[in-house]
CSV table of C-alpha atoms in Angstrom, one decimal:
chain,number,residue,atom,x,y,z
A,1360,MET,CA,-42.4,84.2,-30.0
A,1361,SER,CA,-46.1,83.1,-29.9
A,1362,SER,CA,-48.5,85.7,-29.8
A,1363,ALA,CA,-49.6,84.4,-26.3
A,1364,LYS,CA,-46.1,84.4,-25.0
A,1365,ARG,CA,-45.7,88.1,-26.6
A,1366,ILE,CA,-49.2,89.4,-24.5
A,1367,ILE,CA,-47.9,88.1,-21.0
A,1368,VAL,CA,-44.4,89.6,-21.7
A,1369,THR,CA,-46.2,92.8,-22.7
A,1370,LEU,CA,-48.7,92.7,-19.8
A,1371,ALA,CA,-45.5,91.9,-17.3
A,1372,GLY,CA,-43.5,94.8,-18.4
A,1373,PHE,CA,-46.4,96.9,-18.2
A,1374,GLY,CA,-47.5,95.9,-15.0
A,1375,ALA,CA,-44.1,96.3,-13.5
A,1376,LEU,CA,-43.8,100.2,-14.9
A,1377,VAL,CA,-47.0,100.5,-13.2
A,1378,ALA,CA,-45.8,99.4,-9.9
A,1379,LEU,CA,-42.8,101.3,-10.1
A,1380,LEU,CA,-45.0,104.6,-11.0
A,1381,ALA,CA,-47.0,103.8,-8.1
A,1382,VAL,CA,-44.3,103.6,-5.8
A,1383,GLY,CA,-43.0,106.4,-7.0
A,1384,LEU,CA,-46.2,108.5,-6.3
A,1385,THR,CA,-46.4,107.4,-2.6
A,1386,LEU,CA,-42.9,109.0,-2.3
A,1387,ASN,CA,-42.8,112.5,-1.2
A,1388,PRO,CA,-40.5,114.2,-3.2
A,1389,ARG,CA,-40.4,117.4,-0.4
A,1390,GLU,CA,-38.4,114.9,2.0
A,1391,VAL,CA,-34.9,114.9,0.8
A,1392,PRO,CA,-32.7,112.8,3.4
A,1393,SER,CA,-30.5,115.2,5.6
A,1394,PRO,CA,-26.9,114.4,5.3
A,1395,LEU,CA,-27.2,116.1,9.0
A,1396,VAL,CA,-28.3,112.8,10.1
A,1397,GLY,CA,-25.8,110.9,12.5
A,1398,LYS,CA,-23.6,114.2,11.9
A,1399,PRO,CA,-22.9,117.0,15.1
A,1400,ALA,CA,-25.3,119.2,15.3
A,1401,PRO,CA,-24.2,122.7,14.0
A,1402,ALA,CA,-23.2,124.7,17.1
A,1403,PHE,CA,-24.7,128.0,17.7
A,1404,GLU,CA,-24.8,131.0,20.2
A,1405,LEU,CA,-28.0,133.3,19.2
A,1406,PRO,CA,-30.0,135.4,21.5
A,1407,LEU,CA,-32.9,134.5,22.9
A,1408,LEU,CA,-36.6,135.4,21.2
A,1409,ASN,CA,-38.1,137.0,24.7
A,1410,GLU,CA,-34.7,138.4,25.9
A,1411,PRO,CA,-32.3,139.5,23.5
A,1412,ALA,CA,-29.6,140.7,25.7
A,1413,ARG,CA,-29.1,136.7,27.2
A,1414,THR,CA,-27.9,134.0,24.7
A,1415,PHE,CA,-28.3,130.6,24.1
A,1416,SER,CA,-25.6,128.1,23.1
A,1417,SER,CA,-26.0,124.6,21.8
A,1418,ARG,CA,-23.1,123.9,24.3
A,1419,ASP,CA,-25.5,124.2,27.1
A,1420,MET,CA,-27.1,121.1,25.9
A,1421,ALA,CA,-24.4,118.9,26.3
A,1422,GLY,CA,-25.1,115.7,28.3
A,1423,GLU,CA,-29.0,116.1,27.3
A,1424,VAL,CA,-31.4,114.3,24.5
A,1425,TRP,CA,-33.5,117.3,23.3
A,1426,LEU,CA,-35.4,118.5,20.4
A,1427,LEU,CA,-34.9,121.5,18.3
A,1428,ASN,CA,-37.9,122.6,16.5
A,1429,VAL,CA,-37.8,125.5,14.0
A,1430,TRP,CA,-40.7,127.6,13.7
A,1431,ALA,CA,-41.8,131.1,12.5
A,1432,SER,CA,-45.2,132.8,12.7
A,1433,TRP,CA,-45.6,133.2,9.0
A,1434,CYS,CA,-45.1,129.3,8.8
A,1435,VAL,CA,-49.0,128.3,8.3
A,1436,ALA,CA,-48.1,124.5,8.8
A,1437,CYS,CA,-46.5,125.4,12.1
A,1438,ARG,CA,-49.8,126.3,13.6
A,1439,VAL,CA,-51.3,123.2,12.4
A,1440,GLU,CA,-48.1,121.3,14.5
A,1441,HIS,CA,-48.6,123.6,17.5
A,1442,PRO,CA,-51.1,121.4,19.5
A,1443,VAL,CA,-48.8,118.6,19.2
A,1444,LEU,CA,-45.9,120.3,20.5
A,1445,LEU,CA,-47.8,121.7,23.7
A,1446,GLU,CA,-49.0,118.5,24.5
A,1447,LEU,CA,-45.5,117.1,24.2
A,1448,ALA,CA,-44.2,120.3,26.2
A,1449,LYS,CA,-46.7,119.2,28.9
A,1450,SER,CA,-45.6,115.6,29.0
A,1451,GLY,CA,-42.1,116.4,29.8
A,1452,ALA,CA,-40.6,113.3,28.1
A,1453,VAL,CA,-38.1,115.6,26.4
A,1454,PRO,CA,-36.9,119.1,26.7
A,1455,LEU,CA,-38.2,121.0,23.1
A,1456,TYR,CA,-36.2,124.0,22.3
A,1457,GLY,CA,-37.2,126.7,19.7
A,1458,LEU,CA,-35.6,128.2,16.8
A,1459,ASN,CA,-37.6,131.4,15.5
A,1460,TYR,CA,-36.5,131.4,12.1
A,1461,LYS,CA,-36.3,134.4,9.8
A,1462,ASP,CA,-39.1,136.1,12.3
A,1463,ARG,CA,-39.8,139.5,13.6
A,1464,ARG,CA,-39.4,139.9,17.5
A,1465,GLU,CA,-42.9,141.9,17.6
A,1466,ASP,CA,-44.4,138.9,15.3
A,1467,GLY,CA,-42.8,135.8,17.2
A,1468,LEU,CA,-43.4,136.7,20.7
A,1469,PRO,CA,-47.4,137.5,20.2
A,1470,TRP,CA,-47.6,134.3,18.4
A,1471,LEU,CA,-46.4,132.3,20.9
A,1472,GLN,CA,-48.6,134.6,23.7
A,1473,GLN,CA,-51.6,133.6,21.8
A,1474,LEU,CA,-51.2,130.1,21.1
A,1475,GLY,CA,-49.0,129.0,24.2
A,1476,ASP,CA,-45.4,128.3,24.3
A,1477,PRO,CA,-44.2,124.5,24.1
A,1478,TYR,CA,-40.8,125.6,24.5
A,1479,VAL,CA,-38.5,125.9,27.1
A,1480,LEU,CA,-37.0,129.0,25.5
A,1481,SER,CA,-36.5,129.8,21.5
A,1482,ILE,CA,-33.8,131.7,20.2
A,1483,HIS,CA,-34.0,134.3,17.4
A,1484,ASP,CA,-32.8,133.4,13.8
A,1485,LEU,CA,-33.5,136.8,12.0
A,1486,ASP,CA,-31.3,136.5,9.0
A,1487,GLY,CA,-31.9,132.9,8.7
A,1488,ARG,CA,-28.1,131.8,9.2
A,1489,LEU,CA,-28.4,129.1,11.6
A,1490,GLY,CA,-31.0,127.7,9.5
A,1491,ILE,CA,-28.8,127.4,6.6
A,1492,ASP,CA,-26.6,125.5,8.9
A,1493,TYR,CA,-29.0,123.1,9.9
A,1494,GLY,CA,-30.1,122.8,6.3
A,1495,VAL,CA,-33.7,124.2,6.7
A,1496,TYR,CA,-36.0,124.5,3.7
A,1497,GLY,CA,-39.2,123.9,4.9
A,1498,VAL,CA,-40.7,125.3,8.1
A,1499,PRO,CA,-41.5,123.4,10.5
A,1500,GLU,CA,-38.3,121.2,10.8
A,1501,THR,CA,-37.5,119.2,13.9
A,1502,PHE,CA,-34.1,117.9,15.2
A,1503,LEU,CA,-33.4,115.4,18.0
A,1504,ILE,CA,-29.6,115.8,19.4
A,1505,ASP,CA,-28.5,113.5,21.6
A,1506,LYS,CA,-26.1,113.6,24.7
A,1507,GLN,CA,-23.0,114.1,22.5
A,1508,GLY,CA,-24.5,116.7,20.2
A,1509,VAL,CA,-25.3,114.6,17.2
A,1510,ILE,CA,-28.5,114.7,15.2
A,1511,ARG,CA,-30.2,111.3,15.3
A,1512,TYR,CA,-33.4,112.2,13.5
A,1513,LYS,CA,-34.8,115.2,11.5
A,1514,ARG,CA,-38.3,115.6,10.3
A,1515,ILE,CA,-39.3,117.9,7.8
A,1516,GLY,CA,-42.9,119.1,8.0
A,1517,PRO,CA,-45.1,119.3,10.8
A,1518,LEU,CA,-44.7,116.7,13.3
A,1519,THR,CA,-47.9,114.6,14.3
A,1520,GLU,CA,-49.2,112.8,17.3
A,1521,ASP,CA,-48.1,109.7,15.5
A,1522,ILE,CA,-44.6,110.7,14.6
A,1523,VAL,CA,-44.2,111.5,18.2
A,1524,LYS,CA,-45.3,108.3,19.7
A,1525,GLN,CA,-43.9,106.0,17.0
A,1526,LYS,CA,-40.7,107.7,16.3
A,1527,ILE,CA,-39.6,110.3,18.7
A,1528,LEU,CA,-40.3,109.0,22.0
A,1529,PRO,CA,-38.9,105.4,21.3
A,1530,LEU,CA,-35.5,107.0,20.3
A,1531,VAL,CA,-36.0,109.4,23.2
A,1532,SER,CA,-35.9,106.8,25.6
A,1533,GLU,CA,-33.4,104.9,23.8
A,1534,LEU,CA,-31.0,108.0,23.7
A,1535,ASN,CA,-31.5,108.3,27.2
A,1536,ARG,CA,-30.5,105.0,28.4
A,1537,ALA,CA,-26.9,105.4,26.4
A,1538,SER,CA,-24.2,106.8,28.0
B,687,MET,CA,-44.0,175.3,-28.1
B,688,ARG,CA,-41.4,172.9,-29.3
B,689,VAL,CA,-39.6,173.7,-26.5
B,690,GLU,CA,-42.1,173.1,-23.8
B,691,ALA,CA,-42.8,169.8,-25.2
B,692,PHE,CA,-39.0,168.8,-25.2
B,693,LEU,CA,-39.2,169.6,-21.6
B,694,TRP,CA,-41.9,167.4,-20.8
B,695,LEU,CA,-40.1,164.7,-22.5
B,696,VAL,CA,-37.2,165.4,-20.7
B,697,VAL,CA,-39.2,165.3,-17.5
B,698,ALA,CA,-41.1,161.9,-18.3
B,699,CYS,CA,-37.6,160.2,-19.1
B,700,ALA,CA,-36.1,161.4,-15.8
B,701,THR,CA,-39.2,160.3,-14.1
B,702,LEU,CA,-39.1,156.8,-15.7
B,703,ALA,CA,-35.1,156.5,-14.8
B,704,ILE,CA,-35.7,157.0,-11.4
B,705,ALA,CA,-38.6,154.8,-11.1
B,706,GLY,CA,-36.7,152.3,-12.7
B,707,GLY,CA,-33.4,152.8,-10.0
B,708,ALA,CA,-36.3,152.3,-7.6
B,709,TRP,CA,-37.7,149.4,-8.8
B,710,SER,CA,-34.5,147.8,-9.2
B,711,ARG,CA,-33.5,148.3,-5.6
B,712,GLU,CA,-36.0,145.9,-4.7
B,713,ALA,CA,-34.2,143.3,-6.1
B,714,ALA,CA,-31.6,140.9,-4.4
B,715,PRO,CA,-28.6,142.7,-3.5
B,716,ALA,CA,-26.1,141.9,-6.0
B,717,ALA,CA,-22.2,142.8,-5.6
B,718,ALA,CA,-20.9,145.7,-6.9
B,719,ASP,CA,-17.8,143.5,-8.8
B,720,PRO,CA,-19.2,142.2,-12.0
B,721,VAL,CA,-17.1,139.6,-12.1
B,722,LEU,CA,-17.7,138.4,-8.4
B,723,GLU,CA,-21.4,138.6,-9.3
B,724,LYS,CA,-21.0,136.6,-12.6
B,725,ARG,CA,-19.2,133.5,-10.5
B,726,THR,CA,-21.9,134.1,-8.1
B,727,MET,CA,-24.8,133.4,-10.6
B,728,GLU,CA,-22.7,130.5,-12.2
B,729,LEU,CA,-22.5,128.6,-9.1
B,730,ALA,CA,-26.0,129.6,-8.2
B,731,GLY,CA,-27.0,128.1,-11.4
B,732,GLN,CA,-25.7,124.5,-10.8
B,733,LEU,CA,-27.5,124.3,-7.4
B,734,ARG,CA,-31.1,123.5,-6.8
B,735,CYS,CA,-33.2,125.7,-4.6
B,736,LEU,CA,-34.7,123.4,-1.8
B,737,VAL,CA,-38.0,125.3,-1.9
B,738,CYS,CA,-39.0,125.3,-5.3
B,739,GLN,CA,-37.6,122.2,-6.5
B,740,ASN,CA,-37.4,122.5,-10.1
B,741,GLN,CA,-35.6,125.8,-10.0
B,742,THR,CA,-31.8,126.6,-9.8
B,743,ILE,CA,-31.0,129.0,-6.8
B,744,ALA,CA,-30.2,131.3,-9.6
B,745,ASP,CA,-33.3,131.5,-11.2
B,746,SER,CA,-35.5,131.3,-8.1
B,747,ASN,CA,-36.9,134.1,-5.7
B,748,ALA,CA,-37.7,132.1,-3.0
B,749,PRO,CA,-36.1,133.6,0.4
B,750,LEU,CA,-33.8,130.6,1.1
B,751,ALA,CA,-32.8,131.4,-2.2
B,752,VAL,CA,-31.7,134.7,-1.9
B,753,ASP,CA,-30.1,134.0,1.3
B,754,LEU,CA,-28.0,131.4,-0.4
B,755,LYS,CA,-26.8,133.4,-3.3
B,756,ASN,CA,-25.8,136.4,-0.5
B,757,GLN,CA,-24.4,133.1,1.3
B,758,ILE,CA,-22.5,132.3,-2.2
B,759,ARG,CA,-21.5,135.7,-2.8
B,760,GLU,CA,-20.1,136.5,0.4
B,761,GLN,CA,-17.9,133.0,0.6
B,762,LEU,CA,-16.9,134.3,-2.5
B,763,SER,CA,-15.4,137.8,-1.6
B,764,GLN,CA,-14.0,136.3,1.0
B,765,GLY,CA,-11.8,134.2,-1.2
B,766,ALA,CA,-13.3,130.8,-1.2
B,767,SER,CA,-13.2,128.5,-4.1
B,768,ASN,CA,-16.1,127.2,-6.4
B,769,THR,CA,-15.4,123.5,-4.4
B,770,ASP,CA,-15.4,124.9,-1.0
B,771,ILE,CA,-19.0,126.1,-1.5
B,772,VAL,CA,-20.1,123.2,-3.5
B,773,ASP,CA,-19.3,121.5,-0.4
B,774,TYR,CA,-20.8,123.6,2.0
B,775,MET,CA,-23.8,123.4,0.4
B,776,VAL,CA,-23.8,119.6,0.0
B,777,ALA,CA,-22.7,119.3,3.8
B,778,ARG,CA,-26.1,121.3,4.7
B,779,TYR,CA,-28.6,120.1,1.7
B,780,GLY,CA,-27.0,116.7,0.5
B,781,ASP,CA,-26.4,115.6,-3.0
B,782,PHE,CA,-30.1,116.7,-4.1
B,783,VAL,CA,-28.6,120.7,-4.2
B,784,LEU,CA,-26.7,119.4,-7.2
B,785,TYR,CA,-27.6,119.7,-10.7
B,786,ARG,CA,-25.1,117.4,-11.8
B,787,PRO,CA,-25.4,115.0,-9.1
B,788,PRO,CA,-21.9,112.6,-8.5
B,789,PHE,CA,-21.2,109.7,-10.0
B,790,ARG,CA,-21.8,106.9,-6.9
B,791,ALA,CA,-22.6,103.5,-6.3
B,792,ALA,CA,-26.2,105.0,-5.5
B,793,THR,CA,-26.5,106.9,-8.3
B,794,VAL,CA,-24.8,104.7,-10.7
B,795,LEU,CA,-28.5,103.4,-12.4
B,796,LEU,CA,-29.2,107.7,-12.4
B,797,TRP,CA,-25.9,107.8,-14.6
B,798,LEU,CA,-25.8,104.7,-16.6
B,799,GLY,CA,-29.4,104.2,-17.1
B,800,PRO,CA,-30.1,105.9,-20.3
B,801,LEU,CA,-27.4,104.1,-21.6
B,802,LEU,CA,-28.7,101.1,-20.7
B,803,LEU,CA,-32.0,101.8,-22.1
B,804,VAL,CA,-30.4,102.5,-25.6
B,805,LEU,CA,-28.5,99.6,-25.1
B,806,ALA,CA,-31.5,97.7,-24.7
B,807,GLY,CA,-33.3,99.1,-27.3
B,808,LEU,CA,-30.8,98.4,-29.9
B,809,PHE,CA,-31.0,94.5,-28.8
B,810,TRP,CA,-34.8,94.7,-29.4
B,811,LEU,CA,-34.5,96.2,-32.8
B,812,PHE,CA,-31.7,94.1,-33.9
B,813,ARG,CA,-33.6,90.7,-33.0
B,814,VAL,CA,-36.7,92.3,-34.4
B,815,LEU,CA,-35.0,92.8,-37.7
B,816,ARG,CA,-33.4,89.5,-37.8
B,817,ASN,CA,-36.7,87.7,-37.3
B,818,ARG,CA,-38.1,89.7,-39.9
B,819,LYS,CA,-35.6,88.8,-42.5
B,820,SER,CA,-36.0,85.2,-41.7
B,821,GLU,CA,-40.0,85.1,-42.3
B,822,PRO,CA,-40.7,84.0,-46.0
B,823,ASP,CA,-41.5,86.7,-48.9
B,824,ILE,CA,-45.4,86.2,-49.8
B,825,GLU,CA,-45.9,84.5,-53.3
B,826,LEU,CA,-48.1,86.2,-55.2
B,827,SER,CA,-50.4,84.1,-57.7
B,828,GLU,CA,-50.6,85.3,-61.2
B,829,ALA,CA,-54.3,86.9,-60.6
B,830,ASP,CA,-53.1,89.0,-57.5
B,831,ARG,CA,-50.4,90.5,-59.8
B,832,ARG,CA,-53.0,91.5,-62.3
B,833,ARG,CA,-54.8,93.0,-59.5
B,834,ALA,CA,-52.2,95.0,-58.3
B,835,GLU,CA,-51.1,96.0,-61.5
B,836,ALA,CA,-54.8,97.5,-62.5
B,837,LEU,CA,-54.6,99.4,-58.9
B,838,LEU,CA,-51.2,100.8,-59.6
B,839,SER,CA,-51.8,101.8,-63.1
B,840,PRO,CA,-52.9,105.4,-63.5
B,841,PRO,CA,-56.5,105.7,-64.2
B,842,GLU,CA,-57.3,106.3,-67.9
B,843,LYS,CA,-58.1,110.1,-69.1
B,844,ASP,CA,-61.9,110.4,-69.9
B,845,ALA,CA,-62.8,110.4,-73.3
B,846,ARG,CA,-64.5,113.5,-74.3
């Protein structure tokens, strides 16, 4: 191999390595693809956050396209996400239900009072068992569930205006059109 | 006097023991059955904690890891097998929870990548060695040889 050729080969190899690492840097290691997307949403029946005597079941949502948002008063990123949820709720584009995760009633309820309540209702998962069923590991998380009760989209981390506009709303109208 | 000192020692030891007991109660609830606890920790040691991704569930004290340890303990005590529990975790968190990922089409490169790298390295080494052998030996002139000899020979001792 001539020395010029050797330099070119070395540089090409180096360039390929840099490109590989550069792509790796742009990926978020915290975003693990969920095995739950495309699978039926785990069934539940849990007490409401504001009315412990009443329960809400996933069966009540059959035939509807809806969002389930996992939140907690101790979760800082939920505060960041909150205005986006309020805006989404105001638009009425899709019903938004809350899953209050590993939170005490006396913490969760004032949080909603203070910041505004975007949810149709919130269920209360004190011991985080339903969270495990939904594979929750980084609050906030959001699930889009279709009429058949299948999870169609999952977002780990706060929703942003862009995600709502570009991902969720198009999917919602598509799923609403489907029978 | 001696008796008094001894009594103080007893009191100090008892206080430490009680305080120690109180501390240990703050840790995650361990199963009373040591066999069950050992199985729980063995399984937890094979699963990744998704909150702090470079720790196993056994090592991590994140709330989710504690919950999952409790989940494993509970399911084991109800007679679940190790595969049942691993399947339960994979169904919720994906293959990523496994510290030993399964051999699949998507993971072929992960499993065989190191082997491929070794083979590529051996191939490269083999080529370099073969090329080196085919290079002709450098001929030394008589003057060079004498110079080398002079440089390599031990210095003469200083005469005093």
